[in-house]
PDB file of N, CA and C in Angstrom:
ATOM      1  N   UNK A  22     -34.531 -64.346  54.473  1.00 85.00           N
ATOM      2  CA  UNK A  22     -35.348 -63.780  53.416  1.00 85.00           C
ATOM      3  C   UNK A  22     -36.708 -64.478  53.338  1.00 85.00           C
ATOM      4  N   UNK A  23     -36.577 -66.197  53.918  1.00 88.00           N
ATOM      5  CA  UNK A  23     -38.051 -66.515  53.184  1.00 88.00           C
ATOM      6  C   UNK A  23     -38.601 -66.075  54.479  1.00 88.00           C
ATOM      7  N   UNK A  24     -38.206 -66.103  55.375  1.00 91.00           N
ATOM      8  CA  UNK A  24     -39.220 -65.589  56.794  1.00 91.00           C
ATOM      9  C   UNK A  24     -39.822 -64.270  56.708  1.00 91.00           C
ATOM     10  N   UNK A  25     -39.261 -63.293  56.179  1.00 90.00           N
ATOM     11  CA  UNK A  25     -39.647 -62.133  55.943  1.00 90.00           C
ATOM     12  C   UNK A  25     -40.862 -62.275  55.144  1.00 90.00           C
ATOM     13  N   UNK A  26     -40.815 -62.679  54.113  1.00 91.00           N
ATOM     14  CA  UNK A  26     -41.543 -63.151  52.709  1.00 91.00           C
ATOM     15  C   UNK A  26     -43.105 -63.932  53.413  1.00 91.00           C
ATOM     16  N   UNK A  27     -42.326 -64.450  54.178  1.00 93.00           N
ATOM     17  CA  UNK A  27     -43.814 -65.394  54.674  1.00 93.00           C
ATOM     18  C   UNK A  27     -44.666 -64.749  56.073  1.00 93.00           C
ATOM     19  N   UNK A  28     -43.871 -63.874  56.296  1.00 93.00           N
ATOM     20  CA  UNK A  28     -44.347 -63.075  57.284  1.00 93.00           C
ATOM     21  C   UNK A  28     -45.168 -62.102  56.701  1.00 93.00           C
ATOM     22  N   UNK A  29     -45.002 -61.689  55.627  1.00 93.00           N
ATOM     23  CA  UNK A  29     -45.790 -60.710  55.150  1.00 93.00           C
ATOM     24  C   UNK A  29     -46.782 -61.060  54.696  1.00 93.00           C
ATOM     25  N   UNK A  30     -46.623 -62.621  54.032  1.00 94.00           N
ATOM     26  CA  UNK A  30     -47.954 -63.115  53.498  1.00 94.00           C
ATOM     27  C   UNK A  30     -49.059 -63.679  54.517  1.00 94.00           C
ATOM     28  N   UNK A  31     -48.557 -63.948  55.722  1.00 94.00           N
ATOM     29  CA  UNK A  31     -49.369 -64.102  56.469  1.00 94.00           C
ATOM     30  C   UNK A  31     -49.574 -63.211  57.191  1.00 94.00           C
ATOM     31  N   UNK A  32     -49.619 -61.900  57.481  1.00 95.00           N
ATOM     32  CA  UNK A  32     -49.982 -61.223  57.631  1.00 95.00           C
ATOM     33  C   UNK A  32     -51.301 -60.517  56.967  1.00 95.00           C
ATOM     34  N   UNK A  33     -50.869 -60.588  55.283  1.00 94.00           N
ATOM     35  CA  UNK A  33     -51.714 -60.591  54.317  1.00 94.00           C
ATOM     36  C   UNK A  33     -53.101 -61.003  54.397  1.00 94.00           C
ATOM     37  N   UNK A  34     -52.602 -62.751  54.240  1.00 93.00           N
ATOM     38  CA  UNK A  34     -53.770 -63.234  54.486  1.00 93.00           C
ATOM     39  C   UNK A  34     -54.830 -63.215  55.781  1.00 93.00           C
ATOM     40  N   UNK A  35     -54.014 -62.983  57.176  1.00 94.00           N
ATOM     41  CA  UNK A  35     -54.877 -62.706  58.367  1.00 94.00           C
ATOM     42  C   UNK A  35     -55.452 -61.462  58.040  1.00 94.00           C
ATOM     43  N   UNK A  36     -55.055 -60.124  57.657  1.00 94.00           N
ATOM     44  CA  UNK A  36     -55.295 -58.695  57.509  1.00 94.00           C
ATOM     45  C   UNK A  36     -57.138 -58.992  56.631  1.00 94.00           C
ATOM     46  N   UNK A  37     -56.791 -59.657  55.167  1.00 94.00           N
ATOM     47  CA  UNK A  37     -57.707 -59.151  54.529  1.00 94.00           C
ATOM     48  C   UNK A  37     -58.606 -60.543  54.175  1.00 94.00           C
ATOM     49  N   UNK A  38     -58.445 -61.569  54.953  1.00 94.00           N
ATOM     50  CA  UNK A  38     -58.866 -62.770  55.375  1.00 94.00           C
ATOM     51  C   UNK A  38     -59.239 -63.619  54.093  1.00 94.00           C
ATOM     52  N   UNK A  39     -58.190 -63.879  53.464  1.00 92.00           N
ATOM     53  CA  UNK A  39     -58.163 -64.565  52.244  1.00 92.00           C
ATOM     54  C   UNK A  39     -58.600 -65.858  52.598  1.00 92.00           C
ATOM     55  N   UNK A  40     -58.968 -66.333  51.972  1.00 91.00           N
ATOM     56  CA  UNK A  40     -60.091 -67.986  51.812  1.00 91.00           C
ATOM     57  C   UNK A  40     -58.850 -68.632  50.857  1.00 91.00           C
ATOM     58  N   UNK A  41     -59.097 -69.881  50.985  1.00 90.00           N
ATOM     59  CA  UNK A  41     -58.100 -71.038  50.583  1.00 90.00           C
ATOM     60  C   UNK A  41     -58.842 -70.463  48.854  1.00 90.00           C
ATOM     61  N   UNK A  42     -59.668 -70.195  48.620  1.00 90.00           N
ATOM     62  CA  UNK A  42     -60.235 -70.894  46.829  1.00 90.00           C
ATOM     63  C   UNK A  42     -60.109 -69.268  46.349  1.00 90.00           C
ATOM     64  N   UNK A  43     -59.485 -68.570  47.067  1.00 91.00           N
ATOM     65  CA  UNK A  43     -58.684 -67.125  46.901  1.00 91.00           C
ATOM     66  C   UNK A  43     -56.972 -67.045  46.441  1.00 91.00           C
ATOM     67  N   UNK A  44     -56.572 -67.804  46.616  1.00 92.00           N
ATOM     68  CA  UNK A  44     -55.184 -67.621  46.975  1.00 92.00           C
ATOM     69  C   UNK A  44     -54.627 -68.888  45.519  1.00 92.00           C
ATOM     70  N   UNK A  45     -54.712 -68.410  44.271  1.00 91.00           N
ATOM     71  CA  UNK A  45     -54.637 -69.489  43.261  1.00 91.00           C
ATOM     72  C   UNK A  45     -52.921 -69.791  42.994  1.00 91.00           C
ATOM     73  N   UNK A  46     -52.117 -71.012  43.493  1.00 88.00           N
ATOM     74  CA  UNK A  46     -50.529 -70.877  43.610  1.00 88.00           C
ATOM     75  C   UNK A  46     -50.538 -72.198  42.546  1.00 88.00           C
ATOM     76  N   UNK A  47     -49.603 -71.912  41.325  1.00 86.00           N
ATOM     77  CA  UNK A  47     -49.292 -72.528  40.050  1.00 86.00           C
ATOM     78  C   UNK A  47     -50.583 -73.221  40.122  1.00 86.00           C
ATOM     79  N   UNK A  48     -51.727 -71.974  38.947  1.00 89.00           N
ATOM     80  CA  UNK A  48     -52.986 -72.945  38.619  1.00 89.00           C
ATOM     81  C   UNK A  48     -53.831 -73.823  39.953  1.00 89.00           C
ATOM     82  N   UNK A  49     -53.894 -73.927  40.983  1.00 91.00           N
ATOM     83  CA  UNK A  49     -54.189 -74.505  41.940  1.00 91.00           C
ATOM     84  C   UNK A  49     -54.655 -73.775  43.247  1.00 91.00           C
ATOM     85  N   UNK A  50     -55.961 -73.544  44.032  1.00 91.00           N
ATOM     86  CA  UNK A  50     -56.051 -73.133  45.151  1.00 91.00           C
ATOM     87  C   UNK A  50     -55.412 -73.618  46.327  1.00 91.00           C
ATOM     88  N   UNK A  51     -54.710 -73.034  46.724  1.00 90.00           N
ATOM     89  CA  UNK A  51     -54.199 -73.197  48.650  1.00 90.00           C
ATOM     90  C   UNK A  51     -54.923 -74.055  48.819  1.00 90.00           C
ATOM     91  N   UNK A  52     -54.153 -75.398  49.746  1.00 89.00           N
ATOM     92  CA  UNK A  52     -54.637 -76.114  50.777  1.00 89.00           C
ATOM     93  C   UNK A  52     -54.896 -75.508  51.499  1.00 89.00           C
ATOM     94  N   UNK A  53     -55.919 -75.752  52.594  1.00 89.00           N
ATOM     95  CA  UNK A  53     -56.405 -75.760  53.458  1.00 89.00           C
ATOM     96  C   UNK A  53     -55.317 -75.954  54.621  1.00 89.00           C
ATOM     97  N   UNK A  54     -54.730 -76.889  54.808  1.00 88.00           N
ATOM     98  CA  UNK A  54     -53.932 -77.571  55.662  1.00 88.00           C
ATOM     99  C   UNK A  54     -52.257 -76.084  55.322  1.00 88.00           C
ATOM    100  N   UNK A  55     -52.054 -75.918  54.405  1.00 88.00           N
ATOM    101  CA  UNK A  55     -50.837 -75.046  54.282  1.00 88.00           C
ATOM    102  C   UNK A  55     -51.549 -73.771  54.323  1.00 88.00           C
ATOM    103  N   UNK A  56     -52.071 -73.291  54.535  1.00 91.00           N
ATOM    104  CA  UNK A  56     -53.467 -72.043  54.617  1.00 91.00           C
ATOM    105  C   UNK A  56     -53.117 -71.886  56.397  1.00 91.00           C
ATOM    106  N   UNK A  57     -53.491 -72.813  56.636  1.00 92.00           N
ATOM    107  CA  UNK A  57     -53.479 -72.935  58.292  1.00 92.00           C
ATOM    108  C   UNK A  57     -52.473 -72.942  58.903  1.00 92.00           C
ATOM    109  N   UNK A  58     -51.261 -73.126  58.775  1.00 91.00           N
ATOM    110  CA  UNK A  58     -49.677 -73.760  59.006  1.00 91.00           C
ATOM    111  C   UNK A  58     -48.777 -72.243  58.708  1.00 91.00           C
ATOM    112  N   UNK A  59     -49.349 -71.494  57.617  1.00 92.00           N
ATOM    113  CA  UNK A  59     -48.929 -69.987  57.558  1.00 92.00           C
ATOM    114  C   UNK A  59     -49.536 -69.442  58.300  1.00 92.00           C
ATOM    115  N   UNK A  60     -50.887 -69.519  59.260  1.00 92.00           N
ATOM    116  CA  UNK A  60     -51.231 -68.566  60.043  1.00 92.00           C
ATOM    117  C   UNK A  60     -50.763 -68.963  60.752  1.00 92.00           C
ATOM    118  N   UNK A  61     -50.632 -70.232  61.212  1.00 93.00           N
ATOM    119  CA  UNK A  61     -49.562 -70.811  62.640  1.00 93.00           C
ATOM    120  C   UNK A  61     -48.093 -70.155  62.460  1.00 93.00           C
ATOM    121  N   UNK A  62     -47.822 -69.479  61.401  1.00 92.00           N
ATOM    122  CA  UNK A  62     -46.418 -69.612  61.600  1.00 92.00           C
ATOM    123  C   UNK A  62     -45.388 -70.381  61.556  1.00 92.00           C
ATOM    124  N   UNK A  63     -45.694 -72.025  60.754  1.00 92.00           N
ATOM    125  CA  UNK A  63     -45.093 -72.578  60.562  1.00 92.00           C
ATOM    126  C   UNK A  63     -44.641 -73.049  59.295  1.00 92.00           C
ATOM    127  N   UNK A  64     -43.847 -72.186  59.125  1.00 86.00           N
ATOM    128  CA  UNK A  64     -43.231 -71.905  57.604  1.00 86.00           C
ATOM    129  C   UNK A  64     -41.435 -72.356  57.539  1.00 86.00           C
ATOM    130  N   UNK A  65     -41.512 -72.930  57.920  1.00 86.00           N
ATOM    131  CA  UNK A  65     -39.949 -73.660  58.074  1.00 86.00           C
ATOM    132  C   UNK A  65     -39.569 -74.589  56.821  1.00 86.00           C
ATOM    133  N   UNK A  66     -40.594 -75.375  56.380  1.00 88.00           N
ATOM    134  CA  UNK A  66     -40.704 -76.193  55.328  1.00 88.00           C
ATOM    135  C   UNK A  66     -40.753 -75.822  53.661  1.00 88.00           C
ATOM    136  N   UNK A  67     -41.042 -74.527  54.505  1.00 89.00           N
ATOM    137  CA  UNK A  67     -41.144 -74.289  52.458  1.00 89.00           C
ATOM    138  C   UNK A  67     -40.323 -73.356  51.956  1.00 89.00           C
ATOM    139  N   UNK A  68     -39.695 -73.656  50.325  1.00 90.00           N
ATOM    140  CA  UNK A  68     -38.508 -72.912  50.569  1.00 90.00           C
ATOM    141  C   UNK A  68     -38.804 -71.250  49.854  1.00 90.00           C
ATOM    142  N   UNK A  69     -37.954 -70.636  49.776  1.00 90.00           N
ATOM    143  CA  UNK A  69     -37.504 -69.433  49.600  1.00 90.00           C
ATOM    144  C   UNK A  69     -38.667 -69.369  47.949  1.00 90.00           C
ATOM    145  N   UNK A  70     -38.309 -70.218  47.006  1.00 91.00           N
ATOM    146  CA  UNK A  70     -39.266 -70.188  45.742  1.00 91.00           C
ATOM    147  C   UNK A  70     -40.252 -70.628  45.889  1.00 91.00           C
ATOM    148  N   UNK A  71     -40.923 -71.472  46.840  1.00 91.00           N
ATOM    149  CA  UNK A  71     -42.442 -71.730  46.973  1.00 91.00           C
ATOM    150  C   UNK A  71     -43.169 -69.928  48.017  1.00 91.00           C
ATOM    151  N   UNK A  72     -42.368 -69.526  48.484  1.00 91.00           N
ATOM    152  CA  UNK A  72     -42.652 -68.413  49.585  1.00 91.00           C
ATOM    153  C   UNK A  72     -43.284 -67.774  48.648  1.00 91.00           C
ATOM    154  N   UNK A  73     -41.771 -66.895  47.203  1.00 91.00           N
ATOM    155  CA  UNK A  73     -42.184 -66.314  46.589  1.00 91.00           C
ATOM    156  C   UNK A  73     -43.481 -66.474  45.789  1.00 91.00           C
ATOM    157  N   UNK A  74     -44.049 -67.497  45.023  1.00 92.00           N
ATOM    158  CA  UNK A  74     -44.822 -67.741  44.559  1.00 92.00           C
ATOM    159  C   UNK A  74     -46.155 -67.540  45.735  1.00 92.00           C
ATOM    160  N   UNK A  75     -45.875 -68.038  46.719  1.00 93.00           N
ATOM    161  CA  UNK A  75     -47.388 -67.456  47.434  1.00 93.00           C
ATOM    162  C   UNK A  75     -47.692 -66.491  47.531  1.00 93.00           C
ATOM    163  N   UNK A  76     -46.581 -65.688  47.729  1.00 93.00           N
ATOM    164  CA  UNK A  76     -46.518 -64.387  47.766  1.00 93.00           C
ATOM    165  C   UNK A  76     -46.994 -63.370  46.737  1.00 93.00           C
ATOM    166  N   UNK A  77     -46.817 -64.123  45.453  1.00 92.00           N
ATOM    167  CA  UNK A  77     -47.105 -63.555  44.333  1.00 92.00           C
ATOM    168  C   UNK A  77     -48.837 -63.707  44.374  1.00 92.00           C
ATOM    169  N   UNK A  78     -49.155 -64.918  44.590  1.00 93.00           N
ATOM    170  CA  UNK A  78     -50.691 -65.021  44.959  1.00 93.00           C
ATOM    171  C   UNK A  78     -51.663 -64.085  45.687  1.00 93.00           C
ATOM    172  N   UNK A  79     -51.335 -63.782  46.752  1.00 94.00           N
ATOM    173  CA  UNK A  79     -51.823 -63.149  47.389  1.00 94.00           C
ATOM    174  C   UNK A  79     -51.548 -61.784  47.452  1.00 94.00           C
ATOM    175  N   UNK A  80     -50.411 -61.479  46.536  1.00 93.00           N
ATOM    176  CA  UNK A  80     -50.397 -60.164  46.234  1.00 93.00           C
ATOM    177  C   UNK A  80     -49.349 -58.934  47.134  1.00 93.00           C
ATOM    178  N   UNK A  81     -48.896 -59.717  47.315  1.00 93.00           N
ATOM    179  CA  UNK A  81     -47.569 -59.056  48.256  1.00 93.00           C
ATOM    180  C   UNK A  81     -46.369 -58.524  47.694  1.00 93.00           C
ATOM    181  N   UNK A  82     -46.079 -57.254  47.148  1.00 88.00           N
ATOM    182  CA  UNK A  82     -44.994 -57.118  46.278  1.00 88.00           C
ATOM    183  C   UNK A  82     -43.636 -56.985  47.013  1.00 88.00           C
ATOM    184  N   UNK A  83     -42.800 -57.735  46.647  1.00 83.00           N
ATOM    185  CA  UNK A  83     -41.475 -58.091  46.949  1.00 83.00           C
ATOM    186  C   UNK A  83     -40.241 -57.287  46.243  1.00 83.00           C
ATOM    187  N   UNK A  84     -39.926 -56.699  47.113  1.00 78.00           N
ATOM    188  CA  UNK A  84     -38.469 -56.065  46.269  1.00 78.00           C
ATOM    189  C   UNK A  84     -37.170 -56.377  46.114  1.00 78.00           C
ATOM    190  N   UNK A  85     -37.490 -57.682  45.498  1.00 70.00           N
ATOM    191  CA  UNK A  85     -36.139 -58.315  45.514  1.00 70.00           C
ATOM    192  C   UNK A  85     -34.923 -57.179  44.787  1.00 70.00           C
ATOM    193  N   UNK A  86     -33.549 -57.281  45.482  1.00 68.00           N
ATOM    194  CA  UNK A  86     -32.389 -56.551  44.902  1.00 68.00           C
ATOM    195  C   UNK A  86     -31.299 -57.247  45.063  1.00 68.00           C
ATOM    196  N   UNK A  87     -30.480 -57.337  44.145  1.00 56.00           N
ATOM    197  CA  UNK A  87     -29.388 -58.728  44.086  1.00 56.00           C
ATOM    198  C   UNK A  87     -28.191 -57.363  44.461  1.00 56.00           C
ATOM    199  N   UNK A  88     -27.115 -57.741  45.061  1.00 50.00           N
ATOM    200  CA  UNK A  88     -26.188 -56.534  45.225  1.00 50.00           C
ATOM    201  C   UNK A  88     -25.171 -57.311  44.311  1.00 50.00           C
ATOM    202  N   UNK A  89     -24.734 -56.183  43.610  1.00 48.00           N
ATOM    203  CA  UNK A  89     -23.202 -57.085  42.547  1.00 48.00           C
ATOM    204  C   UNK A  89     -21.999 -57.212  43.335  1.00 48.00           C
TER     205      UNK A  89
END
């Protein structure tokens, strides 16, 4: 799930070329350094609730569905 999630956001951000002082995650602009590491594709480190929240940043709507 978070690969999906982070795939889309970096996609996002390559597509419509979001700038670090664009992307505001809890009150705070994107590093630079984690800015760069999602276009690399190296998203291994962050978990499933930091994804979402970037995600929410940059504007990526997520359809989360819980199955009962």
């Amino acid at each position: 799930m978070r690969d999906m999630v982070m795939s889309a956001v970096r996609s996002k951000i390559a597509r419509d070329r979001l700038r670090c002082d664009q992307v505001i995650i809890s009150g705070r602009p994107m590093l630079t350094k984690y800015r760069e590491r999602i276009l690399r594709g190296e998203f291994e480190n962050i978990s499933l609730r930091r994804s979402i929240l970037i995600a929410d940043a940059v504007g990526v709507q997520i359809d989360l569905q819980v199955a009962a």
